[in-house]
Amino acid sequence: MPSVRVVFASLLFLSAGPALAEGELAGDTVAWSVSPANVTKGHRALLTLSGQVQPGWHVYGLKQAPSGPTPLVVALERNDVARAAGPVTGSPATTYHDPAFGLDTHFYSSAFTLTLPVRLTSHASGAQTIPVSVRFQTCNGRICQPPKTVHLSAPVAAGG
């Protein structure tokens, strides 16, 4: 027969576990948006993505050590409108020596922007959308959510 302490500890774990998980994981930890692309000469455009991190959470930045957390990855999805035309850049990230990883990590804990340069294809004309995916991981100091991918569409008015 189990001891009273074991039964009490099991009941405490079962009653506190789901409520804690629901409260911490409810809703999205980052709200994403993408601005309409401004097309320049030569069919080049900059896609500007904005992230707004929920209070108490942080999203890891573009550059992380290989043994660290999942880095932020922005990529064009397969499309007939545009191709990547350079590396993704972002707002300056906070650098923190994270004892859980034993190394410096880079993250955002409030509003930030990312920029993806693209070149429109020669046959792109009129109103179009450019599909973009963002893969990211968020943590709050106690737990980390599994990496997640969101899909965004950047509107663009391509000249004919």
Short mmCIF file of C-alpha atoms in Angstrom, two decimals:
data_model
loop_
_atom_site.label_atom_id
_atom_site.label_comp_id
_atom_site.label_asym_id
_atom_site.label_seq_id
_atom_site.Cartn_x
_atom_site.Cartn_y
_atom_site.Cartn_z
CA MET A 1 0.00 0.00 0.00
CA PRO A 2 1.48 3.41 -0.92
CA SER A 3 2.41 5.76 1.84
CA VAL A 4 0.32 8.86 2.56
CA ARG A 5 3.20 11.08 1.36
CA VAL A 6 3.37 9.35 -2.04
CA VAL A 7 -0.41 9.59 -2.54
CA PHE A 8 -0.44 13.26 -1.46
CA ALA A 9 2.49 14.10 -3.75
CA SER A 10 0.79 12.31 -6.66
CA LEU A 11 -2.48 14.18 -6.09
CA LEU A 12 -0.63 17.48 -5.82
CA PHE A 13 1.23 16.80 -9.09
CA LEU A 14 -1.95 15.74 -10.92
CA SER A 15 -4.00 18.70 -9.72
CA ALA A 16 -1.30 21.35 -10.33
CA GLY A 17 0.17 20.00 -13.57
CA PRO A 18 -2.58 20.61 -16.13
CA ALA A 19 -3.63 24.00 -14.70
CA LEU A 20 -0.03 25.24 -14.87
CA ALA A 21 0.41 23.98 -18.43
CA GLU A 22 -2.86 25.55 -19.63
CA GLY A 23 -2.01 28.91 -18.08
CA GLU A 24 1.51 28.98 -19.45
CA LEU A 25 0.78 27.63 -22.92
CA ALA A 26 -2.53 29.38 -23.61
CA GLY A 27 -2.41 31.57 -26.72
CA ASP A 28 0.49 32.44 -28.94
CA THR A 29 3.66 33.74 -27.32
CA VAL A 30 4.59 35.83 -30.38
CA ALA A 31 2.23 37.81 -32.63
CA TRP A 32 3.61 38.01 -36.19
CA SER A 33 2.86 40.40 -39.05
CA VAL A 34 4.46 41.28 -42.37
CA SER A 35 4.32 44.67 -44.07
CA PRO A 36 3.53 45.09 -47.77
CA ALA A 37 6.72 44.92 -49.80
CA ASN A 38 8.02 48.11 -51.39
CA VAL A 39 9.36 47.28 -54.85
CA THR A 40 12.43 49.20 -55.99
CA LYS A 41 14.24 49.41 -59.32
CA GLY A 42 15.41 46.06 -60.56
CA HIS A 43 12.42 44.26 -59.04
CA ARG A 44 14.01 44.19 -55.60
CA ALA A 45 11.95 44.44 -52.43
CA LEU A 46 12.42 44.23 -48.68
CA LEU A 47 9.96 42.17 -46.68
CA THR A 48 9.67 43.50 -43.13
CA LEU A 49 8.37 41.06 -40.54
CA SER A 50 7.38 42.25 -37.08
CA GLY A 51 7.21 40.16 -33.93
CA GLN A 52 5.56 41.16 -30.67
CA VAL A 53 6.53 38.87 -27.79
CA GLN A 54 4.04 38.31 -24.96
CA PRO A 55 5.19 39.68 -21.57
CA GLY A 56 7.31 37.20 -19.62
CA TRP A 57 8.39 35.29 -22.76
CA HIS A 58 11.33 35.59 -25.12
CA VAL A 59 11.95 34.29 -28.65
CA TYR A 60 15.44 33.22 -29.62
CA GLY A 61 17.25 35.29 -32.26
CA LEU A 62 18.68 34.55 -35.68
CA LYS A 63 22.11 33.44 -34.46
CA GLN A 64 22.61 30.74 -31.84
CA ALA A 65 25.46 28.40 -30.98
CA PRO A 66 25.01 24.91 -32.50
CA SER A 67 24.41 23.36 -29.05
CA GLY A 68 22.03 26.15 -28.00
CA PRO A 69 18.32 26.75 -28.45
CA THR A 70 16.53 26.66 -31.79
CA PRO A 71 17.43 29.83 -33.73
CA LEU A 72 14.88 32.01 -35.47
CA VAL A 73 14.69 31.04 -39.17
CA VAL A 74 12.91 33.13 -41.82
CA ALA A 75 12.54 31.59 -45.27
CA LEU A 76 10.64 32.14 -48.48
CA GLU A 77 8.27 29.30 -49.17
CA ARG A 78 8.16 27.85 -52.67
CA ASN A 79 6.54 30.40 -54.99
CA ASP A 80 6.59 31.88 -58.51
CA VAL A 81 6.75 35.52 -57.39
CA ALA A 82 10.09 36.08 -55.64
CA ARG A 83 13.46 34.59 -54.69
CA ALA A 84 15.65 35.41 -51.68
CA ALA A 85 18.19 38.13 -52.52
CA GLY A 86 20.33 38.23 -49.39
CA PRO A 87 20.51 37.24 -45.74
CA VAL A 88 17.80 37.98 -43.18
CA THR A 89 18.71 40.76 -40.76
CA GLY A 90 17.04 41.77 -37.53
CA SER A 91 16.79 44.25 -34.72
CA PRO A 92 19.65 43.96 -32.22
CA ALA A 93 18.97 41.01 -29.92
CA THR A 94 19.67 40.80 -26.19
CA THR A 95 22.68 38.60 -25.38
CA TYR A 96 22.50 36.57 -22.17
CA HIS A 97 24.74 33.84 -20.75
CA ASP A 98 22.12 31.15 -20.18
CA PRO A 99 23.22 28.67 -17.49
CA ALA A 100 20.74 26.07 -18.79
CA PHE A 101 22.67 25.91 -22.08
CA GLY A 102 26.05 26.93 -20.64
CA LEU A 103 26.56 29.51 -23.40
CA ASP A 104 25.51 32.93 -24.63
CA THR A 105 22.06 33.06 -26.20
CA HIS A 106 20.47 35.86 -28.23
CA PHE A 107 16.78 36.69 -27.88
CA TYR A 108 13.96 39.23 -28.19
CA SER A 109 11.60 39.89 -25.28
CA SER A 110 9.43 42.66 -26.76
CA ALA A 111 8.76 44.11 -30.23
CA PHE A 112 11.36 43.45 -32.95
CA THR A 113 11.67 43.46 -36.74
CA LEU A 114 13.29 41.20 -39.31
CA THR A 115 14.10 42.11 -42.90
CA LEU A 116 14.27 39.69 -45.83
CA PRO A 117 15.52 41.05 -49.18
CA VAL A 118 13.86 39.49 -52.23
CA ARG A 119 13.99 39.83 -55.99
CA LEU A 120 10.76 39.52 -57.91
CA THR A 121 10.70 37.13 -60.81
CA SER A 122 10.53 38.64 -64.30
CA HIS A 123 6.98 37.39 -64.88
CA ALA A 124 5.56 38.73 -61.57
CA SER A 125 3.10 41.55 -62.21
CA GLY A 126 0.14 43.14 -60.45
CA ALA A 127 -1.00 42.34 -56.94
CA GLN A 128 0.80 39.27 -55.60
CA THR A 129 1.61 37.66 -52.28
CA ILE A 130 4.94 36.25 -51.22
CA PRO A 131 4.70 33.31 -48.79
CA VAL A 132 7.15 33.39 -45.89
CA SER A 133 7.68 30.91 -43.05
CA VAL A 134 9.10 31.73 -39.63
CA ARG A 135 10.41 28.97 -37.36
CA PHE A 136 11.03 29.98 -33.76
CA GLN A 137 11.23 28.82 -30.15
CA THR A 138 10.02 30.68 -27.07
CA CYS A 139 10.82 30.30 -23.38
CA ASN A 140 9.73 32.08 -20.23
CA GLY A 141 12.53 31.30 -17.75
CA ARG A 142 10.84 28.12 -16.49
CA ILE A 143 9.69 26.28 -19.61
CA CYS A 144 10.40 26.30 -23.31
CA GLN A 145 7.78 25.58 -25.92
CA PRO A 146 8.68 23.23 -28.76
CA PRO A 147 9.85 25.02 -31.92
CA LYS A 148 6.94 26.28 -34.00
CA THR A 149 6.54 27.41 -37.63
CA VAL A 150 4.09 30.13 -38.72
CA HIS A 151 3.22 30.95 -42.31
CA LEU A 152 2.77 34.56 -43.42
CA SER A 153 1.86 36.22 -46.74
CA ALA A 154 3.54 39.48 -47.76
CA PRO A 155 1.48 41.54 -50.20
CA VAL A 156 3.38 43.11 -53.07
CA ALA A 157 2.39 45.20 -56.08
CA ALA A 158 4.71 44.10 -58.86
CA GLY A 159 5.17 46.34 -61.91
CA GLY A 160 4.41 44.86 -65.31
#
